[in-house]
């Protein structure tokens, strides 16, 4: 399915961007100086940066949520009280504090306090319960935990399986207040009489000190804890806030993303702090209320992830769609098929699509505002050939990795050096699995991202697929993302998730797609849909199975649960009321799969 994309960046396109480039270069130079903290004794990171922003804009809004507006000075003072209280309670630099509460100002104030102490905040996914929650806590061995009132019942259900003492189990009241639960300590109440001045500890936090533990899903489905250091936080904040977005004190950044993930927590909040700008949040994303929030806060900048932009496009068109002050947005996961539609409908001038991974050391950003690209990276990188079966990079006879031609998909490797260190996981063995040594020259080290990108020219990359989402059918490599993009071009398909499933008699994996119809199942013409796909995809990439879903299940960052879909495959016995259809050999349409037909397919009756 490899092809040279028509999104290639030409000399003419670059020449038209020269005025923008001349404006950006000074920001790049300044940003590189601020972000690359080389002196191991130089204070840096979240707490120090927020204090600098408070000096720049003390009375300007720092946090907005609902009717609440807190200035930089107010947020800084509240965080300082908690920091002084924690220091008095024996919380030391390097101690881990598990954070378990939903998006609200108290969450960010708590994180800021921990950063000032030098403690590490473990960002627990608020959707976790039971075994997954216990696992996430055990991974980081926290010295303390902060639980929001809204998550108390979930935490209480597993409390007996943790070793956390009651004296260090702090509770944060919800916005409406509540009585302190038995066995918890009121964090705000106990810290309110402590000093509001910056603690000396905030100037004893340095580049290599860990700031957050962020969780990323492993291949088994259980989370892995990624170390996010203060130096990396500085690079992320400066690159997104100063270089990419040119954030300023009069900007307002609206972020509806969950703050336990790096995009919302580090990219979006970091960008706002970098510009001493306001940061507006809400508990959970609402497509129907999104633009009302944007107008309410007079937002100039947006954060997005995954399918969020498509959900906004799918909302009914309104004469109010362009009545806002948004000029720029930053995030990841905007599909090429939705890119132009979003810009045209909502009139946002600059989409700064980025590429990064919590467990990696590289970031791309679309600073020059080209379409359908993640932009360029200031970190060294290479796109290499890989084995389609194992996904491992291929070495030549000299033992070196092999770069792919420009425009062709390749496995992205990021160079590890002093300017781009790899923080990695809390588990050293997991780190070693991602490293490639002596890749191109003796002694070099590269991080394997596990993602496929293509070089569009002039250092600009385009995300192709995750290697785990690329499957092989009849000896050919099939990009799930490419098939999804084709499906989404069909007027009767609102959402699409593509993956490979095992079928007896198929060489490799068979393509399957879960789709949500734009209108209803009754209006979907399966024969016409099959013809549509056959005209736009190689034969090996046309899905053999379709699963019809009324609503897709998504993660907190608007990504789909592919692992569950792969596991359930096309077995109608586990689908409930979600019908499955199959394209049988030598037919011109998809037919409904019942239990008998599913058994015949798996029994090898049909020759695919």
PDB file of N, CA, C and O in Angstrom, residues 487 490-495 513-530 532-533 546-549 579 581 589-590:
ATOM      1  N   UNK A 487     -12.573   4.648   4.253  1.00  0.00           N
ATOM      2  CA  UNK A 487     -13.934   4.419   4.747  1.00  0.00           C
ATOM      3  C   UNK A 487     -14.623   5.725   5.129  1.00  0.00           C
ATOM      4  O   UNK A 487     -15.817   5.924   4.853  1.00  0.00           O
ATOM      5  N   UNK A 490     -16.602   7.791   2.626  1.00  0.00           N
ATOM      6  CA  UNK A 490     -17.947   7.361   2.201  1.00  0.00           C
ATOM      7  C   UNK A 490     -18.997   8.153   2.968  1.00  0.00           C
ATOM      8  O   UNK A 490     -18.922   8.267   4.203  1.00  0.00           O
ATOM      9  N   UNK A 491     -19.985   8.694   2.303  1.00  0.00           N
ATOM     10  CA  UNK A 491     -20.965   9.562   2.980  1.00  0.00           C
ATOM     11  C   UNK A 491     -21.805   8.867   4.035  1.00  0.00           C
ATOM     12  O   UNK A 491     -22.371   9.532   4.904  1.00  0.00           O
ATOM     13  N   UNK A 492     -21.891   7.528   3.982  1.00  0.00           N
ATOM     14  CA  UNK A 492     -22.709   6.809   4.947  1.00  0.00           C
ATOM     15  C   UNK A 492     -21.908   6.278   6.140  1.00  0.00           C
ATOM     16  O   UNK A 492     -22.455   5.560   6.973  1.00  0.00           O
ATOM     17  N   UNK A 493     -20.603   6.621   6.226  1.00  0.00           N
ATOM     18  CA  UNK A 493     -19.752   6.146   7.324  1.00  0.00           C
ATOM     19  C   UNK A 493     -19.332   7.341   8.170  1.00  0.00           C
ATOM     20  O   UNK A 493     -18.652   8.249   7.685  1.00  0.00           O
ATOM     21  N   UNK A 494     -19.729   7.351   9.446  1.00  0.00           N
ATOM     22  CA  UNK A 494     -19.392   8.447  10.352  1.00  0.00           C
ATOM     23  C   UNK A 494     -18.088   8.181  11.093  1.00  0.00           C
ATOM     24  O   UNK A 494     -17.282   9.090  11.298  1.00  0.00           O
ATOM     25  N   UNK A 495     -17.860   6.935  11.532  1.00  0.00           N
ATOM     26  CA  UNK A 495     -16.642   6.556  12.234  1.00  0.00           C
ATOM     27  C   UNK A 495     -16.185   5.199  11.734  1.00  0.00           C
ATOM     28  O   UNK A 495     -17.002   4.364  11.318  1.00  0.00           O
ATOM     29  N   UNK A 513     -13.385  -4.043   9.880  1.00  0.00           N
ATOM     30  CA  UNK A 513     -13.663  -2.652  10.238  1.00  0.00           C
ATOM     31  C   UNK A 513     -14.915  -2.577  11.099  1.00  0.00           C
ATOM     32  O   UNK A 513     -15.935  -3.177  10.778  1.00  0.00           O
ATOM     33  N   UNK A 514     -14.802  -1.862  12.200  1.00  0.00           N
ATOM     34  CA  UNK A 514     -15.986  -1.486  12.972  1.00  0.00           C
ATOM     35  C   UNK A 514     -16.385  -0.101  12.486  1.00  0.00           C
ATOM     36  O   UNK A 514     -15.560   0.812  12.445  1.00  0.00           O
ATOM     37  N   UNK A 515     -17.644   0.043  12.079  1.00  0.00           N
ATOM     38  CA  UNK A 515     -18.094   1.322  11.536  1.00  0.00           C
ATOM     39  C   UNK A 515     -19.383   1.774  12.213  1.00  0.00           C
ATOM     40  O   UNK A 515     -20.188   0.965  12.671  1.00  0.00           O
ATOM     41  N   UNK A 516     -19.540   3.080  12.272  1.00  0.00           N
ATOM     42  CA  UNK A 516     -20.778   3.688  12.738  1.00  0.00           C
ATOM     43  C   UNK A 516     -21.430   4.380  11.549  1.00  0.00           C
ATOM     44  O   UNK A 516     -20.825   5.295  10.968  1.00  0.00           O
ATOM     45  N   UNK A 517     -22.629   3.968  11.142  1.00  0.00           N
ATOM     46  CA  UNK A 517     -23.283   4.612   9.996  1.00  0.00           C
ATOM     47  C   UNK A 517     -23.631   6.071  10.301  1.00  0.00           C
ATOM     48  O   UNK A 517     -23.948   6.425  11.437  1.00  0.00           O
ATOM     49  N   UNK A 518     -23.588   6.914   9.257  1.00  0.00           N
ATOM     50  CA  UNK A 518     -23.939   8.323   9.425  1.00  0.00           C
ATOM     51  C   UNK A 518     -25.411   8.486   9.757  1.00  0.00           C
ATOM     52  O   UNK A 518     -25.790   9.371  10.529  1.00  0.00           O
ATOM     53  N   UNK A 519     -26.251   7.637   9.179  1.00  0.00           N
ATOM     54  CA  UNK A 519     -27.690   7.722   9.429  1.00  0.00           C
ATOM     55  C   UNK A 519     -28.161   6.489  10.183  1.00  0.00           C
ATOM     56  O   UNK A 519     -28.240   6.481  11.396  1.00  0.00           O
ATOM     57  N   UNK A 520     -28.431   5.424   9.463  1.00  0.00           N
ATOM     58  CA  UNK A 520     -28.882   4.198  10.125  1.00  0.00           C
ATOM     59  C   UNK A 520     -28.416   3.006   9.316  1.00  0.00           C
ATOM     60  O   UNK A 520     -28.019   3.130   8.142  1.00  0.00           O
ATOM     61  N   UNK A 521     -28.478   1.836   9.921  1.00  0.00           N
ATOM     62  CA  UNK A 521     -28.085   0.613   9.234  1.00  0.00           C
ATOM     63  C   UNK A 521     -28.976   0.374   8.019  1.00  0.00           C
ATOM     64  O   UNK A 521     -28.510  -0.102   6.983  1.00  0.00           O
ATOM     65  N   UNK A 522     -30.248   0.758   8.111  1.00  0.00           N
ATOM     66  CA  UNK A 522     -31.190   0.505   7.016  1.00  0.00           C
ATOM     67  C   UNK A 522     -30.815   1.248   5.742  1.00  0.00           C
ATOM     68  O   UNK A 522     -31.133   0.803   4.631  1.00  0.00           O
ATOM     69  N   UNK A 523     -30.139   2.381   5.874  1.00  0.00           N
ATOM     70  CA  UNK A 523     -29.786   3.182   4.695  1.00  0.00           C
ATOM     71  C   UNK A 523     -28.434   2.802   4.108  1.00  0.00           C
ATOM     72  O   UNK A 523     -28.022   3.349   3.087  1.00  0.00           O
ATOM     73  N   UNK A 524     -27.729   1.874   4.738  1.00  0.00           N
ATOM     74  CA  UNK A 524     -26.388   1.493   4.284  1.00  0.00           C
ATOM     75  C   UNK A 524     -26.492   0.427   3.205  1.00  0.00           C
ATOM     76  O   UNK A 524     -27.010  -0.668   3.441  1.00  0.00           O
ATOM     77  N   UNK A 525     -26.023   0.740   1.996  1.00  0.00           N
ATOM     78  CA  UNK A 525     -26.032  -0.179   0.864  1.00  0.00           C
ATOM     79  C   UNK A 525     -24.692  -0.913   0.856  1.00  0.00           C
ATOM     80  O   UNK A 525     -23.662  -0.356   0.447  1.00  0.00           O
ATOM     81  N   UNK A 526     -24.695  -2.177   1.286  1.00  0.00           N
ATOM     82  CA  UNK A 526     -23.443  -2.913   1.442  1.00  0.00           C
ATOM     83  C   UNK A 526     -22.772  -3.199   0.103  1.00  0.00           C
ATOM     84  O   UNK A 526     -21.548  -3.203   0.006  1.00  0.00           O
ATOM     85  N   UNK A 527     -23.570  -3.451  -0.938  1.00  0.00           N
ATOM     86  CA  UNK A 527     -22.984  -3.680  -2.253  1.00  0.00           C
ATOM     87  C   UNK A 527     -22.290  -2.436  -2.778  1.00  0.00           C
ATOM     88  O   UNK A 527     -21.174  -2.499  -3.319  1.00  0.00           O
ATOM     89  N   UNK A 528     -22.915  -1.278  -2.621  1.00  0.00           N
ATOM     90  CA  UNK A 528     -22.323  -0.018  -3.063  1.00  0.00           C
ATOM     91  C   UNK A 528     -21.083   0.307  -2.254  1.00  0.00           C
ATOM     92  O   UNK A 528     -20.073   0.799  -2.795  1.00  0.00           O
ATOM     93  N   UNK A 529     -21.113   0.031  -0.934  1.00  0.00           N
ATOM     94  CA  UNK A 529     -19.954   0.281  -0.079  1.00  0.00           C
ATOM     95  C   UNK A 529     -18.778  -0.579  -0.510  1.00  0.00           C
ATOM     96  O   UNK A 529     -17.632  -0.112  -0.573  1.00  0.00           O
ATOM     97  N   UNK A 530     -19.028  -1.839  -0.835  1.00  0.00           N
ATOM     98  CA  UNK A 530     -17.955  -2.727  -1.281  1.00  0.00           C
ATOM     99  C   UNK A 530     -17.336  -2.211  -2.577  1.00  0.00           C
ATOM    100  O   UNK A 530     -16.104  -2.182  -2.732  1.00  0.00           O
ATOM    101  N   UNK A 532     -17.274   0.842  -3.599  1.00  0.00           N
ATOM    102  CA  UNK A 532     -16.560   2.066  -3.218  1.00  0.00           C
ATOM    103  C   UNK A 532     -15.161   1.727  -2.703  1.00  0.00           C
ATOM    104  O   UNK A 532     -14.164   2.365  -3.093  1.00  0.00           O
ATOM    105  N   UNK A 533     -15.069   0.725  -1.855  1.00  0.00           N
ATOM    106  CA  UNK A 533     -13.782   0.327  -1.282  1.00  0.00           C
ATOM    107  C   UNK A 533     -12.880  -0.318  -2.328  1.00  0.00           C
ATOM    108  O   UNK A 533     -11.671  -0.061  -2.374  1.00  0.00           O
ATOM    109  N   UNK A 546     -17.276  -6.422   8.441  1.00  0.00           N
ATOM    110  CA  UNK A 546     -17.744  -5.144   8.962  1.00  0.00           C
ATOM    111  C   UNK A 546     -18.546  -5.398  10.231  1.00  0.00           C
ATOM    112  O   UNK A 546     -19.416  -6.286  10.256  1.00  0.00           O
ATOM    113  N   UNK A 547     -18.238  -4.636  11.265  1.00  0.00           N
ATOM    114  CA  UNK A 547     -19.009  -4.692  12.511  1.00  0.00           C
ATOM    115  C   UNK A 547     -19.745  -3.355  12.656  1.00  0.00           C
ATOM    116  O   UNK A 547     -19.118  -2.286  12.584  1.00  0.00           O
ATOM    117  N   UNK A 548     -21.017  -3.391  12.825  1.00  0.00           N
ATOM    118  CA  UNK A 548     -21.822  -2.171  12.883  1.00  0.00           C
ATOM    119  C   UNK A 548     -22.037  -1.767  14.335  1.00  0.00           C
ATOM    120  O   UNK A 548     -22.580  -2.547  15.136  1.00  0.00           O
ATOM    121  N   UNK A 549     -21.605  -0.572  14.680  1.00  0.00           N
ATOM    122  CA  UNK A 549     -21.740  -0.068  16.037  1.00  0.00           C
ATOM    123  C   UNK A 549     -22.549   1.222  16.011  1.00  0.00           C
ATOM    124  O   UNK A 549     -22.335   2.092  15.162  1.00  0.00           O
ATOM    125  N   UNK A 579     -24.529  -6.139  14.765  1.00  0.00           N
ATOM    126  CA  UNK A 579     -24.417  -7.132  13.688  1.00  0.00           C
ATOM    127  C   UNK A 579     -23.048  -7.097  13.013  1.00  0.00           C
ATOM    128  O   UNK A 579     -22.370  -6.065  12.965  1.00  0.00           O
ATOM    129  N   UNK A 581     -21.000  -8.343   9.376  1.00  0.00           N
ATOM    130  CA  UNK A 581     -21.205  -8.713   7.980  1.00  0.00           C
ATOM    131  C   UNK A 581     -19.877  -9.174   7.386  1.00  0.00           C
ATOM    132  O   UNK A 581     -18.812  -8.686   7.773  1.00  0.00           O
ATOM    133  N   UNK A 589     -21.189  -8.308  -2.353  1.00  0.00           N
ATOM    134  CA  UNK A 589     -21.730  -7.535  -1.241  1.00  0.00           C
ATOM    135  C   UNK A 589     -21.314  -8.183   0.075  1.00  0.00           C
ATOM    136  O   UNK A 589     -20.672  -9.237   0.100  1.00  0.00           O
ATOM    137  N   UNK A 590     -21.651  -7.534   1.164  1.00  0.00           N
ATOM    138  CA  UNK A 590     -21.444  -8.093   2.504  1.00  0.00           C
ATOM    139  C   UNK A 590     -22.745  -8.738   2.965  1.00  0.00           C
ATOM    140  O   UNK A 590     -23.843  -8.194   2.747  1.00  0.00           O
TER     141      UNK A 590
END
